[in-house]
């Protein structure tokens, strides 16, 4: 059976729905309360605004409809929470913007929120000066006054307006069927990625509590066991000893900082050199372990699972970039022993 061609991004979809929810986050990857919803169909021009949405979907999405959102994973989660229809075709503008600016080192491309993308494309948000205030108010458990409800719904509508403007600025990037298919595949990945984040990773909480309570002892043990006792004086890193260690296998073939000319010891450099020198790989494992023991913000929810935002498409090559201090598979390999099957 011949596969049906996807409709073009501008004319073939029955509906192109740009939407946004405002909600209060809950524990363990849930949404405590969905506050409001705004959706605009770019084909019919109809705008739907709902305060305190319930289980009745105002416009169920079908296989010929396209959902457009900036953080599409969040919208999918809100839809699932309310029991609304799951989108079959998703265009996540965050994923598309991340792909567009990947590899750019200028400061303006460092952050990738909606406000950042709008700034790059020269789009003004109607609530630009009060956006953070409304975001904070949505997370505040206090009941909203009547005036605040009107303001929150207006803020949500402004997010939709800005997302529409961004979509219209970017839609030339999905001019062919192949480009559209690729964009929809990225949108599907965002949807599934959110499912994984919600599920979380089961953790042996008792063992992690023991580890957390004996960090200093474990730090000293790892330093000795991996053979790097000379590189440390208590908690102080002995840079001269590190230079001697590097010179023993790499000679002068190790990157240095431009400013001070000292050997680089950051994780990115260690990862690169570990591909060349096994000794660097051994030290990289210690570096990750000490970082985990020192600064881990590793959290376990009441249901015994660990969750965090994994920053999809953040790396140069478009991979996820979860924080090592909160994502167990980005931390030292030995920590995977506390993952429960």
PDB file of N, CA and C in Angstrom, residues 62-143:
ATOM      1  N   UNK A  62      -7.454  15.566  15.104  1.00  0.00           N
ATOM      2  CA  UNK A  62      -7.482  14.350  14.310  1.00  0.00           C
ATOM      3  C   UNK A  62      -6.221  14.186  13.486  1.00  0.00           C
ATOM      4  N   UNK A  63      -6.168  13.160  12.644  1.00  0.00           N
ATOM      5  CA  UNK A  63      -4.956  12.866  11.858  1.00  0.00           C
ATOM      6  C   UNK A  63      -4.641  13.903  10.783  1.00  0.00           C
ATOM      7  N   UNK A  64      -5.577  14.789  10.460  1.00  0.00           N
ATOM      8  CA  UNK A  64      -5.333  15.817   9.449  1.00  0.00           C
ATOM      9  C   UNK A  64      -5.097  17.195  10.070  1.00  0.00           C
ATOM     10  N   UNK A  65      -4.952  17.220  11.399  1.00  0.00           N
ATOM     11  CA  UNK A  65      -4.737  18.481  12.109  1.00  0.00           C
ATOM     12  C   UNK A  65      -3.285  18.601  12.547  1.00  0.00           C
ATOM     13  N   UNK A  66      -2.797  19.831  12.628  1.00  0.00           N
ATOM     14  CA  UNK A  66      -1.429  20.108  13.068  1.00  0.00           C
ATOM     15  C   UNK A  66      -1.468  20.939  14.342  1.00  0.00           C
ATOM     16  N   UNK A  67      -0.784  20.471  15.376  1.00  0.00           N
ATOM     17  CA  UNK A  67      -0.625  21.237  16.610  1.00  0.00           C
ATOM     18  C   UNK A  67       0.705  21.971  16.560  1.00  0.00           C
ATOM     19  N   UNK A  68       0.673  23.276  16.789  1.00  0.00           N
ATOM     20  CA  UNK A  68       1.876  24.095  16.838  1.00  0.00           C
ATOM     21  C   UNK A  68       1.989  24.694  18.233  1.00  0.00           C
ATOM     22  N   UNK A  69       3.148  24.549  18.859  1.00  0.00           N
ATOM     23  CA  UNK A  69       3.385  25.137  20.180  1.00  0.00           C
ATOM     24  C   UNK A  69       4.873  25.390  20.315  1.00  0.00           C
ATOM     25  N   UNK A  70       5.239  26.260  21.249  1.00  0.00           N
ATOM     26  CA  UNK A  70       6.674  26.486  21.422  1.00  0.00           C
ATOM     27  C   UNK A  70       7.295  25.353  22.223  1.00  0.00           C
ATOM     28  N   UNK A  71       6.746  25.042  23.382  1.00  0.00           N
ATOM     29  CA  UNK A  71       7.208  23.890  24.158  1.00  0.00           C
ATOM     30  C   UNK A  71       6.127  22.824  24.055  1.00  0.00           C
ATOM     31  N   UNK A  72       6.122  22.078  22.972  1.00  0.00           N
ATOM     32  CA  UNK A  72       5.018  21.166  22.685  1.00  0.00           C
ATOM     33  C   UNK A  72       4.878  20.064  23.729  1.00  0.00           C
ATOM     34  N   UNK A  73       5.974  19.688  24.381  1.00  0.00           N
ATOM     35  CA  UNK A  73       5.885  18.665  25.419  1.00  0.00           C
ATOM     36  C   UNK A  73       4.973  19.095  26.548  1.00  0.00           C
ATOM     37  N   UNK A  74       5.041  20.369  26.925  1.00  0.00           N
ATOM     38  CA  UNK A  74       4.198  20.888  28.001  1.00  0.00           C
ATOM     39  C   UNK A  74       2.728  20.877  27.596  1.00  0.00           C
ATOM     40  N   UNK A  75       2.447  21.220  26.348  1.00  0.00           N
ATOM     41  CA  UNK A  75       1.053  21.219  25.889  1.00  0.00           C
ATOM     42  C   UNK A  75       0.511  19.788  25.833  1.00  0.00           C
ATOM     43  N   UNK A  76       1.342  18.849  25.402  1.00  0.00           N
ATOM     44  CA  UNK A  76       0.916  17.443  25.379  1.00  0.00           C
ATOM     45  C   UNK A  76       0.626  16.942  26.788  1.00  0.00           C
ATOM     46  N   UNK A  77       1.438  17.378  27.750  1.00  0.00           N
ATOM     47  CA  UNK A  77       1.223  16.955  29.135  1.00  0.00           C
ATOM     48  C   UNK A  77      -0.083  17.534  29.677  1.00  0.00           C
ATOM     49  N   UNK A  78      -0.359  18.789  29.359  1.00  0.00           N
ATOM     50  CA  UNK A  78      -1.607  19.405  29.806  1.00  0.00           C
ATOM     51  C   UNK A  78      -2.811  18.699  29.182  1.00  0.00           C
ATOM     52  N   UNK A  79      -2.708  18.373  27.897  1.00  0.00           N
ATOM     53  CA  UNK A  79      -3.794  17.663  27.221  1.00  0.00           C
ATOM     54  C   UNK A  79      -4.036  16.295  27.868  1.00  0.00           C
ATOM     55  N   UNK A  80      -2.950  15.608  28.181  1.00  0.00           N
ATOM     56  CA  UNK A  80      -3.087  14.292  28.814  1.00  0.00           C
ATOM     57  C   UNK A  80      -3.708  14.421  30.195  1.00  0.00           C
ATOM     58  N   UNK A  81      -3.309  15.441  30.953  1.00  0.00           N
ATOM     59  CA  UNK A  81      -3.855  15.666  32.289  1.00  0.00           C
ATOM     60  C   UNK A  81      -5.364  15.885  32.243  1.00  0.00           C
ATOM     61  N   UNK A  82      -5.827  16.624  31.240  1.00  0.00           N
ATOM     62  CA  UNK A  82      -7.251  16.933  31.112  1.00  0.00           C
ATOM     63  C   UNK A  82      -8.045  15.823  30.432  1.00  0.00           C
ATOM     64  N   UNK A  83      -7.345  14.860  29.823  1.00  0.00           N
ATOM     65  CA  UNK A  83      -8.033  13.808  29.095  1.00  0.00           C
ATOM     66  C   UNK A  83      -8.458  14.229  27.706  1.00  0.00           C
ATOM     67  N   UNK A  84      -7.794  15.267  27.171  1.00  0.00           N
ATOM     68  CA  UNK A  84      -8.104  15.735  25.819  1.00  0.00           C
ATOM     69  C   UNK A  84      -7.422  14.848  24.777  1.00  0.00           C
ATOM     70  N   UNK A  85      -7.782  15.070  23.528  1.00  0.00           N
ATOM     71  CA  UNK A  85      -7.214  14.280  22.434  1.00  0.00           C
ATOM     72  C   UNK A  85      -5.708  14.507  22.323  1.00  0.00           C
ATOM     73  N   UNK A  86      -4.994  13.440  21.995  1.00  0.00           N
ATOM     74  CA  UNK A  86      -3.547  13.530  21.784  1.00  0.00           C
ATOM     75  C   UNK A  86      -3.284  13.913  20.332  1.00  0.00           C
ATOM     76  N   UNK A  87      -2.424  14.886  20.089  1.00  0.00           N
ATOM     77  CA  UNK A  87      -2.152  15.303  18.705  1.00  0.00           C
ATOM     78  C   UNK A  87      -1.424  14.226  17.918  1.00  0.00           C
ATOM     79  N   UNK A  88      -1.783  14.095  16.654  1.00  0.00           N
ATOM     80  CA  UNK A  88      -1.114  13.143  15.764  1.00  0.00           C
ATOM     81  C   UNK A  88       0.050  13.796  15.016  1.00  0.00           C
ATOM     82  N   UNK A  89      -0.044  15.093  14.786  1.00  0.00           N
ATOM     83  CA  UNK A  89       1.000  15.855  14.092  1.00  0.00           C
ATOM     84  C   UNK A  89       1.397  17.036  14.966  1.00  0.00           C
ATOM     85  N   UNK A  90       2.677  17.120  15.311  1.00  0.00           N
ATOM     86  CA  UNK A  90       3.156  18.148  16.232  1.00  0.00           C
ATOM     87  C   UNK A  90       4.317  18.902  15.608  1.00  0.00           C
ATOM     88  N   UNK A  91       4.233  20.220  15.671  1.00  0.00           N
ATOM     89  CA  UNK A  91       5.345  21.068  15.263  1.00  0.00           C
ATOM     90  C   UNK A  91       5.791  21.835  16.504  1.00  0.00           C
ATOM     91  N   UNK A  92       6.940  21.446  17.045  1.00  0.00           N
ATOM     92  CA  UNK A  92       7.477  22.072  18.256  1.00  0.00           C
ATOM     93  C   UNK A  92       8.466  23.162  17.838  1.00  0.00           C
ATOM     94  N   UNK A  93       8.104  24.412  18.041  1.00  0.00           N
ATOM     95  CA  UNK A  93       8.968  25.505  17.597  1.00  0.00           C
ATOM     96  C   UNK A  93      10.242  25.599  18.422  1.00  0.00           C
ATOM     97  N   UNK A  94      10.222  25.097  19.649  1.00  0.00           N
ATOM     98  CA  UNK A  94      11.460  25.061  20.439  1.00  0.00           C
ATOM     99  C   UNK A  94      12.470  24.132  19.784  1.00  0.00           C
ATOM    100  N   UNK A  95      12.007  22.967  19.338  1.00  0.00           N
ATOM    101  CA  UNK A  95      12.896  22.027  18.649  1.00  0.00           C
ATOM    102  C   UNK A  95      13.421  22.637  17.354  1.00  0.00           C
ATOM    103  N   UNK A  96      12.546  23.316  16.621  1.00  0.00           N
ATOM    104  CA  UNK A  96      12.957  23.909  15.345  1.00  0.00           C
ATOM    105  C   UNK A  96      13.920  25.073  15.560  1.00  0.00           C
ATOM    106  N   UNK A  97      13.674  25.870  16.591  1.00  0.00           N
ATOM    107  CA  UNK A  97      14.576  26.984  16.883  1.00  0.00           C
ATOM    108  C   UNK A  97      15.930  26.463  17.360  1.00  0.00           C
ATOM    109  N   UNK A  98      15.918  25.423  18.201  1.00  0.00           N
ATOM    110  CA  UNK A  98      17.171  24.835  18.684  1.00  0.00           C
ATOM    111  C   UNK A  98      18.000  24.313  17.525  1.00  0.00           C
ATOM    112  N   UNK A  99      17.342  23.686  16.563  1.00  0.00           N
ATOM    113  CA  UNK A  99      18.038  23.186  15.373  1.00  0.00           C
ATOM    114  C   UNK A  99      18.632  24.347  14.579  1.00  0.00           C
ATOM    115  N   UNK A 100      17.916  25.449  14.524  1.00  0.00           N
ATOM    116  CA  UNK A 100      18.357  26.602  13.749  1.00  0.00           C
ATOM    117  C   UNK A 100      19.612  27.244  14.334  1.00  0.00           C
ATOM    118  N   UNK A 101      19.688  27.329  15.672  1.00  0.00           N
ATOM    119  CA  UNK A 101      20.798  28.062  16.304  1.00  0.00           C
ATOM    120  C   UNK A 101      21.899  27.142  16.819  1.00  0.00           C
ATOM    121  N   UNK A 102      21.777  25.840  16.604  1.00  0.00           N
ATOM    122  CA  UNK A 102      22.803  24.900  17.072  1.00  0.00           C
ATOM    123  C   UNK A 102      24.169  25.283  16.520  1.00  0.00           C
ATOM    124  N   UNK A 103      25.145  25.361  17.404  1.00  0.00           N
ATOM    125  CA  UNK A 103      26.499  25.698  16.988  1.00  0.00           C
ATOM    126  C   UNK A 103      26.807  27.175  17.032  1.00  0.00           C
ATOM    127  N   UNK A 104      25.791  28.027  17.192  1.00  0.00           N
ATOM    128  CA  UNK A 104      26.029  29.462  17.280  1.00  0.00           C
ATOM    129  C   UNK A 104      26.526  29.794  18.681  1.00  0.00           C
ATOM    130  N   UNK A 105      27.594  30.539  18.773  1.00  0.00           N
ATOM    131  CA  UNK A 105      28.220  30.818  20.070  1.00  0.00           C
ATOM    132  C   UNK A 105      27.916  32.211  20.607  1.00  0.00           C
ATOM    133  N   UNK A 106      27.244  33.056  19.828  1.00  0.00           N
ATOM    134  CA  UNK A 106      26.931  34.397  20.299  1.00  0.00           C
ATOM    135  C   UNK A 106      25.996  34.337  21.508  1.00  0.00           C
ATOM    136  N   UNK A 107      26.116  35.318  22.390  1.00  0.00           N
ATOM    137  CA  UNK A 107      25.354  35.324  23.640  1.00  0.00           C
ATOM    138  C   UNK A 107      23.847  35.282  23.402  1.00  0.00           C
ATOM    139  N   UNK A 108      23.382  35.887  22.325  1.00  0.00           N
ATOM    140  CA  UNK A 108      21.944  35.962  22.065  1.00  0.00           C
ATOM    141  C   UNK A 108      21.330  34.587  21.815  1.00  0.00           C
ATOM    142  N   UNK A 109      22.160  33.606  21.445  1.00  0.00           N
ATOM    143  CA  UNK A 109      21.653  32.263  21.151  1.00  0.00           C
ATOM    144  C   UNK A 109      21.819  31.289  22.321  1.00  0.00           C
ATOM    145  N   UNK A 110      22.332  31.773  23.454  1.00  0.00           N
ATOM    146  CA  UNK A 110      22.634  30.869  24.566  1.00  0.00           C
ATOM    147  C   UNK A 110      21.369  30.271  25.169  1.00  0.00           C
ATOM    148  N   UNK A 111      20.360  31.113  25.429  1.00  0.00           N
ATOM    149  CA  UNK A 111      19.095  30.631  25.986  1.00  0.00           C
ATOM    150  C   UNK A 111      18.096  30.413  24.861  1.00  0.00           C
ATOM    151  N   UNK A 112      17.153  29.482  25.081  1.00  0.00           N
ATOM    152  CA  UNK A 112      16.270  29.089  23.981  1.00  0.00           C
ATOM    153  C   UNK A 112      14.802  29.074  24.381  1.00  0.00           C
ATOM    154  N   UNK A 113      14.439  29.940  25.313  1.00  0.00           N
ATOM    155  CA  UNK A 113      13.039  30.073  25.664  1.00  0.00           C
ATOM    156  C   UNK A 113      12.280  30.839  24.593  1.00  0.00           C
ATOM    157  N   UNK A 114      10.967  30.927  24.756  1.00  0.00           N
ATOM    158  CA  UNK A 114      10.152  31.641  23.779  1.00  0.00           C
ATOM    159  C   UNK A 114      10.605  33.093  23.646  1.00  0.00           C
ATOM    160  N   UNK A 115      10.870  33.744  24.777  1.00  0.00           N
ATOM    161  CA  UNK A 115      11.292  35.146  24.735  1.00  0.00           C
ATOM    162  C   UNK A 115      12.594  35.316  23.957  1.00  0.00           C
ATOM    163  N   UNK A 116      13.494  34.336  24.080  1.00  0.00           N
ATOM    164  CA  UNK A 116      14.776  34.402  23.369  1.00  0.00           C
ATOM    165  C   UNK A 116      14.571  34.267  21.859  1.00  0.00           C
ATOM    166  N   UNK A 117      13.722  33.321  21.462  1.00  0.00           N
ATOM    167  CA  UNK A 117      13.450  33.136  20.034  1.00  0.00           C
ATOM    168  C   UNK A 117      12.760  34.366  19.447  1.00  0.00           C
ATOM    169  N   UNK A 118      11.840  34.947  20.207  1.00  0.00           N
ATOM    170  CA  UNK A 118      11.154  36.148  19.730  1.00  0.00           C
ATOM    171  C   UNK A 118      12.143  37.282  19.506  1.00  0.00           C
ATOM    172  N   UNK A 119      13.089  37.412  20.422  1.00  0.00           N
ATOM    173  CA  UNK A 119      14.084  38.483  20.306  1.00  0.00           C
ATOM    174  C   UNK A 119      14.927  38.313  19.046  1.00  0.00           C
ATOM    175  N   UNK A 120      15.345  37.082  18.772  1.00  0.00           N
ATOM    176  CA  UNK A 120      16.168  36.816  17.591  1.00  0.00           C
ATOM    177  C   UNK A 120      15.415  37.164  16.307  1.00  0.00           C
ATOM    178  N   UNK A 121      14.110  36.880  16.286  1.00  0.00           N
ATOM    179  CA  UNK A 121      13.314  37.139  15.084  1.00  0.00           C
ATOM    180  C   UNK A 121      12.673  38.529  15.074  1.00  0.00           C
ATOM    181  N   UNK A 122      12.991  39.335  16.077  1.00  0.00           N
ATOM    182  CA  UNK A 122      12.470  40.701  16.096  1.00  0.00           C
ATOM    183  C   UNK A 122      10.985  40.798  16.369  1.00  0.00           C
ATOM    184  N   UNK A 123      10.459  39.882  17.185  1.00  0.00           N
ATOM    185  CA  UNK A 123       9.029  39.855  17.517  1.00  0.00           C
ATOM    186  C   UNK A 123       8.835  40.358  18.949  1.00  0.00           C
ATOM    187  N   UNK A 124       7.889  41.225  19.147  1.00  0.00           N
ATOM    188  CA  UNK A 124       7.635  41.780  20.472  1.00  0.00           C
ATOM    189  C   UNK A 124       6.473  41.046  21.144  1.00  0.00           C
ATOM    190  N   UNK A 125       6.675  40.637  22.395  1.00  0.00           N
ATOM    191  CA  UNK A 125       5.630  39.992  23.192  1.00  0.00           C
ATOM    192  C   UNK A 125       4.842  41.077  23.917  1.00  0.00           C
ATOM    193  N   UNK A 126       3.511  40.983  23.881  1.00  0.00           N
ATOM    194  CA  UNK A 126       2.670  42.012  24.496  1.00  0.00           C
ATOM    195  C   UNK A 126       2.885  42.119  26.005  1.00  0.00           C
ATOM    196  N   UNK A 127       3.306  41.015  26.634  1.00  0.00           N
ATOM    197  CA  UNK A 127       3.544  41.007  28.076  1.00  0.00           C
ATOM    198  C   UNK A 127       5.045  40.905  28.363  1.00  0.00           C
ATOM    199  N   UNK A 128       5.844  41.487  27.499  1.00  0.00           N
ATOM    200  CA  UNK A 128       7.298  41.345  27.586  1.00  0.00           C
ATOM    201  C   UNK A 128       7.844  41.740  28.955  1.00  0.00           C
ATOM    202  N   UNK A 129       7.356  42.841  29.520  1.00  0.00           N
ATOM    203  CA  UNK A 129       7.904  43.343  30.787  1.00  0.00           C
ATOM    204  C   UNK A 129       7.323  42.638  32.010  1.00  0.00           C
ATOM    205  N   UNK A 130       6.204  41.930  31.856  1.00  0.00           N
ATOM    206  CA  UNK A 130       5.562  41.280  33.007  1.00  0.00           C
ATOM    207  C   UNK A 130       5.474  39.762  32.853  1.00  0.00           C
ATOM    208  N   UNK A 131       6.137  39.217  31.845  1.00  0.00           N
ATOM    209  CA  UNK A 131       6.048  37.776  31.573  1.00  0.00           C
ATOM    210  C   UNK A 131       6.480  36.945  32.777  1.00  0.00           C
ATOM    211  N   UNK A 132       7.614  37.288  33.381  1.00  0.00           N
ATOM    212  CA  UNK A 132       8.113  36.510  34.520  1.00  0.00           C
ATOM    213  C   UNK A 132       7.164  36.606  35.708  1.00  0.00           C
ATOM    214  N   UNK A 133       6.494  37.746  35.861  1.00  0.00           N
ATOM    215  CA  UNK A 133       5.544  37.910  36.958  1.00  0.00           C
ATOM    216  C   UNK A 133       4.364  36.957  36.807  1.00  0.00           C
ATOM    217  N   UNK A 134       3.837  36.854  35.597  1.00  0.00           N
ATOM    218  CA  UNK A 134       2.706  35.961  35.370  1.00  0.00           C
ATOM    219  C   UNK A 134       3.118  34.497  35.472  1.00  0.00           C
ATOM    220  N   UNK A 135       4.326  34.177  35.043  1.00  0.00           N
ATOM    221  CA  UNK A 135       4.820  32.807  35.200  1.00  0.00           C
ATOM    222  C   UNK A 135       4.908  32.440  36.678  1.00  0.00           C
ATOM    223  N   UNK A 136       5.427  33.369  37.481  1.00  0.00           N
ATOM    224  CA  UNK A 136       5.515  33.127  38.916  1.00  0.00           C
ATOM    225  C   UNK A 136       4.150  33.016  39.565  1.00  0.00           C
ATOM    226  N   UNK A 137       3.205  33.830  39.101  1.00  0.00           N
ATOM    227  CA  UNK A 137       1.854  33.787  39.684  1.00  0.00           C
ATOM    228  C   UNK A 137       1.172  32.468  39.369  1.00  0.00           C
ATOM    229  N   UNK A 138       1.438  31.907  38.211  1.00  0.00           N
ATOM    230  CA  UNK A 138       0.839  30.618  37.859  1.00  0.00           C
ATOM    231  C   UNK A 138       1.295  29.518  38.807  1.00  0.00           C
ATOM    232  N   UNK A 139       2.528  29.630  39.308  1.00  0.00           N
ATOM    233  CA  UNK A 139       3.069  28.621  40.223  1.00  0.00           C
ATOM    234  C   UNK A 139       2.660  28.866  41.671  1.00  0.00           C
ATOM    235  N   UNK A 140       2.118  30.024  41.955  1.00  0.00           N
ATOM    236  CA  UNK A 140       1.712  30.398  43.312  1.00  0.00           C
ATOM    237  C   UNK A 140       0.413  29.675  43.668  1.00  0.00           C
ATOM    238  N   UNK A 141       0.368  28.933  44.790  1.00  0.00           N
ATOM    239  CA  UNK A 141      -0.835  28.164  45.130  1.00  0.00           C
ATOM    240  C   UNK A 141      -2.022  29.007  45.589  1.00  0.00           C
ATOM    241  N   UNK A 142      -1.825  30.292  45.858  1.00  0.00           N
ATOM    242  CA  UNK A 142      -2.936  31.130  46.301  1.00  0.00           C
ATOM    243  C   UNK A 142      -3.978  31.267  45.190  1.00  0.00           C
ATOM    244  N   UNK A 143      -5.263  31.275  45.547  1.00  0.00           N
ATOM    245  CA  UNK A 143      -6.305  31.451  44.526  1.00  0.00           C
ATOM    246  C   UNK A 143      -6.139  32.784  43.800  1.00  0.00           C
TER     247      UNK A 143
END
